[in-house]
mmCIF file of N, CA and C in Angstrom:
data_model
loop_
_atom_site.group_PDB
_atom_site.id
_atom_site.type_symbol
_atom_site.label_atom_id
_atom_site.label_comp_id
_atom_site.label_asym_id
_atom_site.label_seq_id
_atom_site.Cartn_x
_atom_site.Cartn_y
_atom_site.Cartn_z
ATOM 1 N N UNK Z 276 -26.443 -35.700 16.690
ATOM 2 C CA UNK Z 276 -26.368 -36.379 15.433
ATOM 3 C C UNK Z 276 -27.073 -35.508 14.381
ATOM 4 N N UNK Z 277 -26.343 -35.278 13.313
ATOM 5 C CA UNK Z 277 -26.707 -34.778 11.795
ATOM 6 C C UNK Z 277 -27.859 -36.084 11.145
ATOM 7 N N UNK Z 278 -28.474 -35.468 10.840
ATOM 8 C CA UNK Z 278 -29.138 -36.319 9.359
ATOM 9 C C UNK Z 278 -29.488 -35.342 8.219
ATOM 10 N N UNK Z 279 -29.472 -36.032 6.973
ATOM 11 C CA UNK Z 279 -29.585 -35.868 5.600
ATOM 12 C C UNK Z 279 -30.715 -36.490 5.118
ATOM 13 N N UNK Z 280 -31.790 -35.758 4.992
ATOM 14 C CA UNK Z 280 -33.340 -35.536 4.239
ATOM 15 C C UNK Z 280 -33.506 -35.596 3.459
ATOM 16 N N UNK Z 281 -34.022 -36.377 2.417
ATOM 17 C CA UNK Z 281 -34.417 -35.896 1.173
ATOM 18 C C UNK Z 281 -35.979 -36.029 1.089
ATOM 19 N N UNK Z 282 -36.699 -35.334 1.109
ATOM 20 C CA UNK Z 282 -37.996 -35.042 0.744
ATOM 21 C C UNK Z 282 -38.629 -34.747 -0.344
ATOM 22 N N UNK Z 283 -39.709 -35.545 -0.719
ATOM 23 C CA UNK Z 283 -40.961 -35.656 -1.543
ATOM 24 C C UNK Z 283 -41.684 -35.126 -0.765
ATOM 25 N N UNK Z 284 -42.425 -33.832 -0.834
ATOM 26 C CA UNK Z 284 -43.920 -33.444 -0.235
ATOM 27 C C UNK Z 284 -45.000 -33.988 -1.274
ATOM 28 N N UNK Z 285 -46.542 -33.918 -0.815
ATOM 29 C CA UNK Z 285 -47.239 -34.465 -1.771
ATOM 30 C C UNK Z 285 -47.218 -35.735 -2.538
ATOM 31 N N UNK Z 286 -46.257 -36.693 -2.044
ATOM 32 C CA UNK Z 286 -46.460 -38.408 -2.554
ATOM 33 C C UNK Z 286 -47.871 -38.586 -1.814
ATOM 34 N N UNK Z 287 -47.933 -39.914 -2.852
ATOM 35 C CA UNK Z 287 -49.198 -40.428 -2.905
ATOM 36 C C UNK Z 287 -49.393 -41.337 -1.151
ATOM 37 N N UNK Z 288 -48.121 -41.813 -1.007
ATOM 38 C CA UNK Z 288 -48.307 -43.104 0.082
ATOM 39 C C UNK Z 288 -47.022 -42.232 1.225
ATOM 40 N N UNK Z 289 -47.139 -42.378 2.365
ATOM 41 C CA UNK Z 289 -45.828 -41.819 3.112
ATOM 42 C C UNK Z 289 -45.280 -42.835 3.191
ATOM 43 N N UNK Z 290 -43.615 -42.848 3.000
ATOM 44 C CA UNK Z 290 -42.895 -43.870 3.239
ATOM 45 C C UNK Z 290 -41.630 -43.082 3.839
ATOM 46 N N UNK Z 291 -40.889 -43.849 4.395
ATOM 47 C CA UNK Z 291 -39.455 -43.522 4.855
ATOM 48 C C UNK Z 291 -38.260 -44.611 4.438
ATOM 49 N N UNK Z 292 -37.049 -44.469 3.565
ATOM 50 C CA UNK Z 292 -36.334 -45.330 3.349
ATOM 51 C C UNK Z 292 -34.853 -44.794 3.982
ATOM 52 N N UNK Z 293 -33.936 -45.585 4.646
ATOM 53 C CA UNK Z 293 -32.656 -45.191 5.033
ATOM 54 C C UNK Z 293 -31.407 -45.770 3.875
ATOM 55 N N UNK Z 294 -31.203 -44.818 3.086
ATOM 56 C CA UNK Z 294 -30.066 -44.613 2.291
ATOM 57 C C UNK Z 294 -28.346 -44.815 2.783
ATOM 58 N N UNK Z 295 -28.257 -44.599 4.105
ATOM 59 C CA UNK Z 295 -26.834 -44.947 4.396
ATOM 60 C C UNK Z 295 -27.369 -44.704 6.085
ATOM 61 N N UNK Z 296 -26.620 -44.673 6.580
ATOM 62 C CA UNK Z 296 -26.536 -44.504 8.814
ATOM 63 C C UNK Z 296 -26.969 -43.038 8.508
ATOM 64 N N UNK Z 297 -26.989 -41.650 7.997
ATOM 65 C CA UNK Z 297 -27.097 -40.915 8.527
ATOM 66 C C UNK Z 297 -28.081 -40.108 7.048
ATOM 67 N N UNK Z 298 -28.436 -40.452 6.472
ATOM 68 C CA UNK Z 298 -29.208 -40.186 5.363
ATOM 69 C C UNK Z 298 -30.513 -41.024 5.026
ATOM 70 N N UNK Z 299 -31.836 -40.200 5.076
ATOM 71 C CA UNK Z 299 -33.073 -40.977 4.558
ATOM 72 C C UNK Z 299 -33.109 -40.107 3.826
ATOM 73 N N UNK Z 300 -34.771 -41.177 2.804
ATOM 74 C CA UNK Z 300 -35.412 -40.652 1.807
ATOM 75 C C UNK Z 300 -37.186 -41.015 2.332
ATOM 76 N N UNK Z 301 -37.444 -39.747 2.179
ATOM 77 C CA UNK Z 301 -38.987 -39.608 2.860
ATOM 78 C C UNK Z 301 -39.959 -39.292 2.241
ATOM 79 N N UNK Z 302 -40.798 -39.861 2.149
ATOM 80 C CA UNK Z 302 -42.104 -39.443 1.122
ATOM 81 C C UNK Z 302 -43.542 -39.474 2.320
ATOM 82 N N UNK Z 303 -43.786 -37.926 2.227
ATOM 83 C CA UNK Z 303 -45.053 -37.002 3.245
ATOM 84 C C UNK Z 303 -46.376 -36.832 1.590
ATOM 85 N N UNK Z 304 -47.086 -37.000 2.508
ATOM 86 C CA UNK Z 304 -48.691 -36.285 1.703
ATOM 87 C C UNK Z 304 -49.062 -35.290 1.947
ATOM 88 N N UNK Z 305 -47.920 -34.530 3.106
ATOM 89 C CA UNK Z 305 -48.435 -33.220 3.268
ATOM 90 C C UNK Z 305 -47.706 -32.591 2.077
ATOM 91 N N UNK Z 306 -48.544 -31.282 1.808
ATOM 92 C CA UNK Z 306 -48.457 -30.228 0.411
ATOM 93 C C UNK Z 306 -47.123 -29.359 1.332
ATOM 94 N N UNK Z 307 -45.949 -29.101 0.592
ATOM 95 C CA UNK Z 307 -45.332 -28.492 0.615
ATOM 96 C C UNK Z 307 -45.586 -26.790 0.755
ATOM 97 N N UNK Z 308 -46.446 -26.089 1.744
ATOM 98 C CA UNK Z 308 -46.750 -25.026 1.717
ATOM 99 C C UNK Z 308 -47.217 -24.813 3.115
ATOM 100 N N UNK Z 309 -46.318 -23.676 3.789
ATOM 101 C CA UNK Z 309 -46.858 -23.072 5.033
ATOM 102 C C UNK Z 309 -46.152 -24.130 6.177
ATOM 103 N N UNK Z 310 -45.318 -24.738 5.759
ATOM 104 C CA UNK Z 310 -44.184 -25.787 6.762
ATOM 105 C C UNK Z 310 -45.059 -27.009 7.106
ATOM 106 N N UNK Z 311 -46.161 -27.182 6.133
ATOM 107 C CA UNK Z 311 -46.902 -28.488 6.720
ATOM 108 C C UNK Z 311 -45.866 -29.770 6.061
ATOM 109 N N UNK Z 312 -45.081 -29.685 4.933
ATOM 110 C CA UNK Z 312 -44.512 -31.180 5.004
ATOM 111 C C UNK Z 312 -43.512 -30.952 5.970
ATOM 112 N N UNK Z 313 -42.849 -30.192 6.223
ATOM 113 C CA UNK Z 313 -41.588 -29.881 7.480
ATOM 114 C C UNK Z 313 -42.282 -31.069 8.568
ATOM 115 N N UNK Z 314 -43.400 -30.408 9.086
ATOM 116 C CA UNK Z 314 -43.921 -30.652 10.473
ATOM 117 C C UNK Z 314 -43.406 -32.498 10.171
ATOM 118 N N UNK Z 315 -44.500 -32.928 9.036
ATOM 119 C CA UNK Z 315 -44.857 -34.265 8.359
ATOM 120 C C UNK Z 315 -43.763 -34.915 8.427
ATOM 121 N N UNK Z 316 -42.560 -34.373 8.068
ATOM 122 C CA UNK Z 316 -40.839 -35.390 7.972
ATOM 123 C C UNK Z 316 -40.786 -35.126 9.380
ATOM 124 N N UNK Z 317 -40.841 -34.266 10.246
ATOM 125 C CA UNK Z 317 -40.542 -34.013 11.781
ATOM 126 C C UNK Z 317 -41.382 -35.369 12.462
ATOM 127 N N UNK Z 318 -42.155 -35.419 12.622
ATOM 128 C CA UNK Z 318 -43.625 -36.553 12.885
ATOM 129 C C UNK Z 318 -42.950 -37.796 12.408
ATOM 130 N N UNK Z 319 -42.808 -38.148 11.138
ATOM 131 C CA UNK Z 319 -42.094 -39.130 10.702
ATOM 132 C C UNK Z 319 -40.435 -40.141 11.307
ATOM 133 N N UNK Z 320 -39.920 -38.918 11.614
ATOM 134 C CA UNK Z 320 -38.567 -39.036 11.878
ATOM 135 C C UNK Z 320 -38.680 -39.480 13.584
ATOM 136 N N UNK Z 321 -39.296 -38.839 14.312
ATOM 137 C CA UNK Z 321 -39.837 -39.009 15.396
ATOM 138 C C UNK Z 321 -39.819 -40.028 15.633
ATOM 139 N N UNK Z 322 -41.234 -40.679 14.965
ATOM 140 C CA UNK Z 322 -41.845 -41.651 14.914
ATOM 141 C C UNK Z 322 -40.651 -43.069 15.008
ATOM 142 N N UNK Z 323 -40.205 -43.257 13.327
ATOM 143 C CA UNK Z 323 -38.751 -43.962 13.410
ATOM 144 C C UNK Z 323 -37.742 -44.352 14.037
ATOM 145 N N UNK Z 324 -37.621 -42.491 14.872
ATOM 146 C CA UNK Z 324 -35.954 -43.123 15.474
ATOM 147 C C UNK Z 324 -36.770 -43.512 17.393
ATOM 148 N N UNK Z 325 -38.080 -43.450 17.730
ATOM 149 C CA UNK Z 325 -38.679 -43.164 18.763
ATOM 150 C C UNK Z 325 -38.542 -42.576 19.528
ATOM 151 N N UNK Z 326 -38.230 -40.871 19.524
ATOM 152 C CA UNK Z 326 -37.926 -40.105 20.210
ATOM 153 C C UNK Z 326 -38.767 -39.307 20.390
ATOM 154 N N UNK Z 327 -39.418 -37.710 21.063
ATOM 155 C CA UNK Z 327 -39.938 -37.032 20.900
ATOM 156 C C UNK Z 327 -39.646 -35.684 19.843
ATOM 157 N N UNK Z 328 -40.661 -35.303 19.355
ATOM 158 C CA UNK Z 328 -40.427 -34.527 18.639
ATOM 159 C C UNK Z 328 -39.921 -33.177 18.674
ATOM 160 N N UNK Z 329 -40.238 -32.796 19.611
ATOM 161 C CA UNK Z 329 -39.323 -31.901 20.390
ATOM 162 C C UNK Z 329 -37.920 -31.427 20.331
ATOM 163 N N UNK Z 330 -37.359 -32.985 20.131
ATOM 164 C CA UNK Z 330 -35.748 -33.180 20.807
ATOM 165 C C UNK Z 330 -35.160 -33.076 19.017
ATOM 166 N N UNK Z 331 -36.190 -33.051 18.073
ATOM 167 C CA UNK Z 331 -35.343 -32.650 16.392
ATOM 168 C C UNK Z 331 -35.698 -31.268 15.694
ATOM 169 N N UNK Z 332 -35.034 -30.859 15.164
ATOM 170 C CA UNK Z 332 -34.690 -29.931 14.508
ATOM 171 C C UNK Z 332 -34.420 -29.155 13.684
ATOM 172 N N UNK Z 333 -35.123 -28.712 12.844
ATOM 173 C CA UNK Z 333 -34.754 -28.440 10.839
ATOM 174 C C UNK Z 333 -33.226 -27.128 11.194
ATOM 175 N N UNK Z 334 -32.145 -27.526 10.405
ATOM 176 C CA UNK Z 334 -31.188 -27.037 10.587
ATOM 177 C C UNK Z 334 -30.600 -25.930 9.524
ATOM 178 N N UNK Z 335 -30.695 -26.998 8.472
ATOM 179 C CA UNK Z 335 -30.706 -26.392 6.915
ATOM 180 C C UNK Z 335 -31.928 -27.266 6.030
ATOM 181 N N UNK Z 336 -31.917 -25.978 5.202
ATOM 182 C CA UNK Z 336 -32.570 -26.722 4.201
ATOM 183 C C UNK Z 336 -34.822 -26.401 4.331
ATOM 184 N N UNK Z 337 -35.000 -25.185 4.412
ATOM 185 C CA UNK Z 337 -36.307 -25.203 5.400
ATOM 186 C C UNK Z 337 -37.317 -25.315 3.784
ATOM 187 N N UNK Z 338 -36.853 -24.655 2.966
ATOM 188 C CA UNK Z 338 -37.628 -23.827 1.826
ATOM 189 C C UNK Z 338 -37.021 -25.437 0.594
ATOM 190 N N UNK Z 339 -36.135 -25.733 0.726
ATOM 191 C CA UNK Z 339 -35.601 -27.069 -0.400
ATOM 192 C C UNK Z 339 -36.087 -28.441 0.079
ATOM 193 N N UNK Z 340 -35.508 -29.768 -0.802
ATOM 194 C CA UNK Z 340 -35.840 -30.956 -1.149
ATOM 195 C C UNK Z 340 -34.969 -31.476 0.136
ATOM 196 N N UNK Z 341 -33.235 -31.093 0.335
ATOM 197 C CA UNK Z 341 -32.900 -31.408 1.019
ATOM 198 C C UNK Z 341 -32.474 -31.064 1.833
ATOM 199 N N UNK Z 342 -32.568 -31.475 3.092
ATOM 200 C CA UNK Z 342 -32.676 -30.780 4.894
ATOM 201 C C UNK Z 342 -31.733 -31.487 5.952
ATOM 202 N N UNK Z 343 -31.729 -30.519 6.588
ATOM 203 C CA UNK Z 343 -30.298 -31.229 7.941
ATOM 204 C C UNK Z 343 -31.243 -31.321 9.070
ATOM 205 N N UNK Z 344 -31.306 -31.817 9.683
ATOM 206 C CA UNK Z 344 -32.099 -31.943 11.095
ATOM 207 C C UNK Z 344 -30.990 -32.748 12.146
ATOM 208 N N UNK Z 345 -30.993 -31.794 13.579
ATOM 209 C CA UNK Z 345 -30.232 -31.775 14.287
ATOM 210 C C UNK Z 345 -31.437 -33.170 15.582
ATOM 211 N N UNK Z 346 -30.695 -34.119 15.625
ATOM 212 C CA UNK Z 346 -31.076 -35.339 16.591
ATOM 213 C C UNK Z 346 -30.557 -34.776 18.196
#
């Protein structure tokens, strides 16, 4: 399974909202620098779908707002 990311690094509160079946919108407090919000939406997404983190994937999108991650 594909998903569609949209990321806020650096919000104030972390939240995760699902926009359609295969698209969220994610808000991390980690600072966008050195792949720490990457890790932060990785952790997040995890968390959500209850899988290990391991098993996801940044696909596209490593350096931008919006990212593909392979489930």
């Amino acid at each position: 399974m594909i998903l569609t990311v949209h990321v806020k690094p650096g919000a104030r509160h972390q939240s995760l909202v699902w926009i359609d079946e295969d698209t969220l919108k994610i808000n991390v407090t980690a600072p966008p620098e050195k792949g720490k919000a990457n890790q932060a939406v990785v952790e997040a997404l995890a968390e959500e779908l209850g899988i290990a983190k391991s098993t996801i994937e940044l696909i596209r999108g490593k350096t931008t707002r919006i990212k593909q991650f392979r489930v």
